[in-house]
Amino acid sequence: MDLLTGEFKNTLDDKGRLSLPVRLRSELPGNILVMTQGVDRCLWLFAPEQWKILSRKLMETTSPFQARARMVQRRIIAPAQEVEIDKAGRIAIPQSLREFAALNRECVILGIDKYIEIWDSDQYKQYWNENEAEFRSAAEELGSVFL
């Protein structure tokens, strides 16, 4: 799997399906993805192999005997579901995950290297309105990263 990058906008249909952009689909190793709740008010999509790596690391580094660890497991691992990309390039987003991300009609799809995020367009705008100053501060700290 090569880099998944790009910002795209697409519309959620009445059956809760969303078309994945060809640019992202062409980089995926197959037609099955694992979808779960993101840390922010969005959904995360992983190729199955990437999901195995992430979920294994999460489970190896957390304990069910620690409250905060259980919280992370419940938020990231428990809601994960496999979704299939149909012949038209769409994925059906389960109702519980649509509700979590407050997906209405207009969605933003982000390719972020090894995973994809799906946001409700209004939620995404609100996220940036609330976090622009924090982004600038974080970017300042990364000054040595630039080539």
PDB file of C-alpha atoms in Angstrom:
ATOM      1  CA  MET A   1       0.000   0.000   0.000  1.00  0.00           C
ATOM      2  CA  ASP A   2       1.412   3.362  -1.037  1.00  0.00           C
ATOM      3  CA  LEU A   3       0.656   6.672   0.609  1.00  0.00           C
ATOM      4  CA  LEU A   4      -2.993   7.532   1.065  1.00  0.00           C
ATOM      5  CA  THR A   5      -3.183  11.304   0.741  1.00  0.00           C
ATOM      6  CA  GLY A   6      -5.666  13.916  -0.336  1.00  0.00           C
ATOM      7  CA  GLU A   7      -8.729  15.828   0.820  1.00  0.00           C
ATOM      8  CA  PHE A   8     -11.983  15.032  -0.955  1.00  0.00           C
ATOM      9  CA  LYS A   9     -15.650  15.903  -0.584  1.00  0.00           C
ATOM     10  CA  ASN A  10     -18.464  13.489  -1.260  1.00  0.00           C
ATOM     11  CA  THR A  11     -22.123  13.061  -0.422  1.00  0.00           C
ATOM     12  CA  LEU A  12     -23.558  10.384   1.842  1.00  0.00           C
ATOM     13  CA  ASP A  13     -26.538   8.816   0.091  1.00  0.00           C
ATOM     14  CA  ASP A  14     -29.921   7.994   1.654  1.00  0.00           C
ATOM     15  CA  LYS A  15     -28.771   4.423   2.407  1.00  0.00           C
ATOM     16  CA  GLY A  16     -25.705   5.587   4.348  1.00  0.00           C
ATOM     17  CA  ARG A  17     -23.234   4.837   1.554  1.00  0.00           C
ATOM     18  CA  LEU A  18     -20.283   7.010   0.675  1.00  0.00           C
ATOM     19  CA  SER A  19     -18.183   6.888  -2.477  1.00  0.00           C
ATOM     20  CA  LEU A  20     -14.470   6.633  -1.826  1.00  0.00           C
ATOM     21  CA  PRO A  21     -12.386   8.664  -4.273  1.00  0.00           C
ATOM     22  CA  VAL A  22     -10.617   6.636  -6.960  1.00  0.00           C
ATOM     23  CA  ARG A  23      -7.304   8.177  -5.884  1.00  0.00           C
ATOM     24  CA  LEU A  24      -7.635   6.536  -2.457  1.00  0.00           C
ATOM     25  CA  ARG A  25      -9.242   3.296  -3.654  1.00  0.00           C
ATOM     26  CA  SER A  26      -6.414   2.700  -6.113  1.00  0.00           C
ATOM     27  CA  GLU A  27      -3.908   2.619  -3.227  1.00  0.00           C
ATOM     28  CA  LEU A  28      -5.830   0.090  -1.147  1.00  0.00           C
ATOM     29  CA  PRO A  29      -4.781  -3.565  -1.183  1.00  0.00           C
ATOM     30  CA  GLY A  30      -8.319  -4.930  -1.590  1.00  0.00           C
ATOM     31  CA  ASN A  31     -11.991  -4.132  -1.208  1.00  0.00           C
ATOM     32  CA  ILE A  32     -12.298  -4.701   2.560  1.00  0.00           C
ATOM     33  CA  LEU A  33     -11.594  -1.975   5.114  1.00  0.00           C
ATOM     34  CA  VAL A  34     -11.929  -1.773   8.882  1.00  0.00           C
ATOM     35  CA  MET A  35     -13.882   1.243  10.130  1.00  0.00           C
ATOM     36  CA  THR A  36     -13.917   2.533  13.692  1.00  0.00           C
ATOM     37  CA  GLN A  37     -14.453   5.657  15.754  1.00  0.00           C
ATOM     38  CA  GLY A  38     -11.609   8.139  15.560  1.00  0.00           C
ATOM     39  CA  VAL A  39     -10.158  10.026  18.491  1.00  0.00           C
ATOM     40  CA  ASP A  40     -11.866  13.171  17.202  1.00  0.00           C
ATOM     41  CA  ARG A  41     -15.473  13.282  15.982  1.00  0.00           C
ATOM     42  CA  CYS A  42     -14.630  11.356  12.798  1.00  0.00           C
ATOM     43  CA  LEU A  43     -14.308   7.805  11.505  1.00  0.00           C
ATOM     44  CA  TRP A  44     -11.071   5.985  10.791  1.00  0.00           C
ATOM     45  CA  LEU A  45     -10.667   3.493   7.953  1.00  0.00           C
ATOM     46  CA  PHE A  46      -7.785   1.047   7.762  1.00  0.00           C
ATOM     47  CA  ALA A  47      -6.713  -1.650   5.367  1.00  0.00           C
ATOM     48  CA  PRO A  48      -7.051  -4.943   7.296  1.00  0.00           C
ATOM     49  CA  GLU A  49      -3.280  -5.394   7.662  1.00  0.00           C
ATOM     50  CA  GLN A  50      -2.845  -1.864   9.075  1.00  0.00           C
ATOM     51  CA  TRP A  51      -5.772  -2.463  11.443  1.00  0.00           C
ATOM     52  CA  LYS A  52      -4.168  -5.673  12.728  1.00  0.00           C
ATOM     53  CA  ILE A  53      -0.956  -3.787  13.491  1.00  0.00           C
ATOM     54  CA  LEU A  54      -2.757  -0.936  15.280  1.00  0.00           C
ATOM     55  CA  SER A  55      -5.169  -3.102  17.262  1.00  0.00           C
ATOM     56  CA  ARG A  56      -2.411  -5.506  18.273  1.00  0.00           C
ATOM     57  CA  LYS A  57      -0.238  -2.617  19.513  1.00  0.00           C
ATOM     58  CA  LEU A  58      -3.163  -1.109  21.414  1.00  0.00           C
ATOM     59  CA  MET A  59      -3.995  -4.400  23.100  1.00  0.00           C
ATOM     60  CA  GLU A  60      -0.342  -5.160  23.929  1.00  0.00           C
ATOM     61  CA  THR A  61       0.228  -1.763  25.511  1.00  0.00           C
ATOM     62  CA  THR A  62      -3.015  -1.487  27.481  1.00  0.00           C
ATOM     63  CA  SER A  63      -4.509  -3.513  30.286  1.00  0.00           C
ATOM     64  CA  PRO A  64      -8.147  -4.273  31.033  1.00  0.00           C
ATOM     65  CA  PHE A  65      -7.222  -3.622  34.688  1.00  0.00           C
ATOM     66  CA  GLN A  66      -6.656   0.099  34.005  1.00  0.00           C
ATOM     67  CA  ALA A  67      -9.670   2.360  33.592  1.00  0.00           C
ATOM     68  CA  ARG A  68      -8.101   4.657  30.976  1.00  0.00           C
ATOM     69  CA  ALA A  69      -6.886   1.676  28.959  1.00  0.00           C
ATOM     70  CA  ARG A  70     -10.372   0.141  28.973  1.00  0.00           C
ATOM     71  CA  MET A  71     -11.735   3.465  27.771  1.00  0.00           C
ATOM     72  CA  VAL A  72      -9.360   3.491  24.783  1.00  0.00           C
ATOM     73  CA  GLN A  73     -10.148  -0.160  24.000  1.00  0.00           C
ATOM     74  CA  ARG A  74     -13.879   0.544  24.124  1.00  0.00           C
ATOM     75  CA  ARG A  75     -13.584   3.621  21.935  1.00  0.00           C
ATOM     76  CA  ILE A  76     -11.199   2.294  19.269  1.00  0.00           C
ATOM     77  CA  ILE A  77     -11.298  -1.528  19.262  1.00  0.00           C
ATOM     78  CA  ALA A  78     -14.885  -2.363  20.226  1.00  0.00           C
ATOM     79  CA  PRO A  79     -16.782  -0.363  17.558  1.00  0.00           C
ATOM     80  CA  ALA A  80     -14.538  -1.539  14.688  1.00  0.00           C
ATOM     81  CA  GLN A  81     -16.393  -3.169  11.804  1.00  0.00           C
ATOM     82  CA  GLU A  82     -15.373  -4.500   8.429  1.00  0.00           C
ATOM     83  CA  VAL A  83     -16.874  -2.671   5.475  1.00  0.00           C
ATOM     84  CA  GLU A  84     -16.684  -3.662   1.837  1.00  0.00           C
ATOM     85  CA  ILE A  85     -16.090  -1.380  -1.104  1.00  0.00           C
ATOM     86  CA  ASP A  86     -18.833  -2.259  -3.606  1.00  0.00           C
ATOM     87  CA  LYS A  87     -18.465  -2.320  -7.396  1.00  0.00           C
ATOM     88  CA  ALA A  88     -19.482   1.342  -7.557  1.00  0.00           C
ATOM     89  CA  GLY A  89     -16.673   2.301  -5.142  1.00  0.00           C
ATOM     90  CA  ARG A  90     -18.976   2.939  -2.185  1.00  0.00           C
ATOM     91  CA  ILE A  91     -18.838   1.825   1.428  1.00  0.00           C
ATOM     92  CA  ALA A  92     -21.911   1.398   3.607  1.00  0.00           C
ATOM     93  CA  ILE A  93     -21.280   3.189   6.895  1.00  0.00           C
ATOM     94  CA  PRO A  94     -23.003   1.447   9.821  1.00  0.00           C
ATOM     95  CA  GLN A  95     -25.665   3.547  11.565  1.00  0.00           C
ATOM     96  CA  SER A  96     -23.854   3.552  14.929  1.00  0.00           C
ATOM     97  CA  LEU A  97     -20.707   4.954  13.316  1.00  0.00           C
ATOM     98  CA  ARG A  98     -22.679   7.526  11.283  1.00  0.00           C
ATOM     99  CA  GLU A  99     -24.241   8.718  14.527  1.00  0.00           C
ATOM    100  CA  PHE A 100     -20.893   8.890  16.338  1.00  0.00           C
ATOM    101  CA  ALA A 101     -19.363  11.080  13.609  1.00  0.00           C
ATOM    102  CA  ALA A 102     -22.606  13.065  13.174  1.00  0.00           C
ATOM    103  CA  LEU A 103     -22.495  12.340   9.435  1.00  0.00           C
ATOM    104  CA  ASN A 104     -25.324  14.080   7.658  1.00  0.00           C
ATOM    105  CA  ARG A 105     -24.998  14.592   3.927  1.00  0.00           C
ATOM    106  CA  GLU A 106     -21.778  16.371   2.943  1.00  0.00           C
ATOM    107  CA  CYS A 107     -18.621  14.559   4.023  1.00  0.00           C
ATOM    108  CA  VAL A 108     -14.895  15.253   3.933  1.00  0.00           C
ATOM    109  CA  ILE A 109     -12.623  12.293   3.219  1.00  0.00           C
ATOM    110  CA  LEU A 110      -8.964  12.620   4.181  1.00  0.00           C
ATOM    111  CA  GLY A 111      -6.129  10.321   3.163  1.00  0.00           C
ATOM    112  CA  ILE A 112      -3.573  10.403   5.990  1.00  0.00           C
ATOM    113  CA  ASP A 113      -0.701   8.129   4.933  1.00  0.00           C
ATOM    114  CA  LYS A 114      -1.784   4.734   6.319  1.00  0.00           C
ATOM    115  CA  TYR A 115      -5.439   5.438   7.087  1.00  0.00           C
ATOM    116  CA  ILE A 116      -8.462   7.436   5.961  1.00  0.00           C
ATOM    117  CA  GLU A 117     -10.644   9.786   7.986  1.00  0.00           C
ATOM    118  CA  ILE A 118     -14.287  10.555   7.260  1.00  0.00           C
ATOM    119  CA  TRP A 119     -15.793  13.720   8.695  1.00  0.00           C
ATOM    120  CA  ASP A 120     -19.132  15.448   8.447  1.00  0.00           C
ATOM    121  CA  SER A 121     -18.293  18.607   6.494  1.00  0.00           C
ATOM    122  CA  ASP A 122     -19.716  20.972   9.145  1.00  0.00           C
ATOM    123  CA  GLN A 123     -17.973  19.073  11.968  1.00  0.00           C
ATOM    124  CA  TYR A 124     -14.675  19.343  10.076  1.00  0.00           C
ATOM    125  CA  LYS A 125     -15.053  23.114   9.625  1.00  0.00           C
ATOM    126  CA  GLN A 126     -15.892  23.466  13.314  1.00  0.00           C
ATOM    127  CA  TYR A 127     -12.854  21.364  14.271  1.00  0.00           C
ATOM    128  CA  TRP A 128     -10.523  23.708  12.364  1.00  0.00           C
ATOM    129  CA  ASN A 129     -12.253  26.836  13.646  1.00  0.00           C
ATOM    130  CA  GLU A 130     -11.653  25.611  17.207  1.00  0.00           C
ATOM    131  CA  ASN A 131      -8.120  24.287  16.636  1.00  0.00           C
ATOM    132  CA  GLU A 132      -6.368  26.619  14.194  1.00  0.00           C
ATOM    133  CA  ALA A 133      -4.296  28.329  16.910  1.00  0.00           C
ATOM    134  CA  GLU A 134      -3.290  24.948  18.372  1.00  0.00           C
ATOM    135  CA  PHE A 135      -2.245  23.783  14.895  1.00  0.00           C
ATOM    136  CA  ARG A 136      -0.028  26.824  14.428  1.00  0.00           C
ATOM    137  CA  SER A 137       1.632  26.171  17.779  1.00  0.00           C
ATOM    138  CA  ALA A 138       2.156  22.486  16.965  1.00  0.00           C
ATOM    139  CA  ALA A 139       3.561  23.372  13.522  1.00  0.00           C
ATOM    140  CA  GLU A 140       6.016  25.795  15.168  1.00  0.00           C
ATOM    141  CA  GLU A 141       7.365  22.915  17.264  1.00  0.00           C
ATOM    142  CA  LEU A 142       8.000  20.876  14.106  1.00  0.00           C
ATOM    143  CA  GLY A 143      10.357  23.449  12.592  1.00  0.00           C
ATOM    144  CA  SER A 144      13.260  20.996  12.390  1.00  0.00           C
ATOM    145  CA  VAL A 145      11.198  18.513  10.323  1.00  0.00           C
ATOM    146  CA  PHE A 146      11.255  20.609   7.155  1.00  0.00           C
ATOM    147  CA  LEU A 147      13.906  19.589   4.642  1.00  0.00           C
TER     148      LEU A 147
END
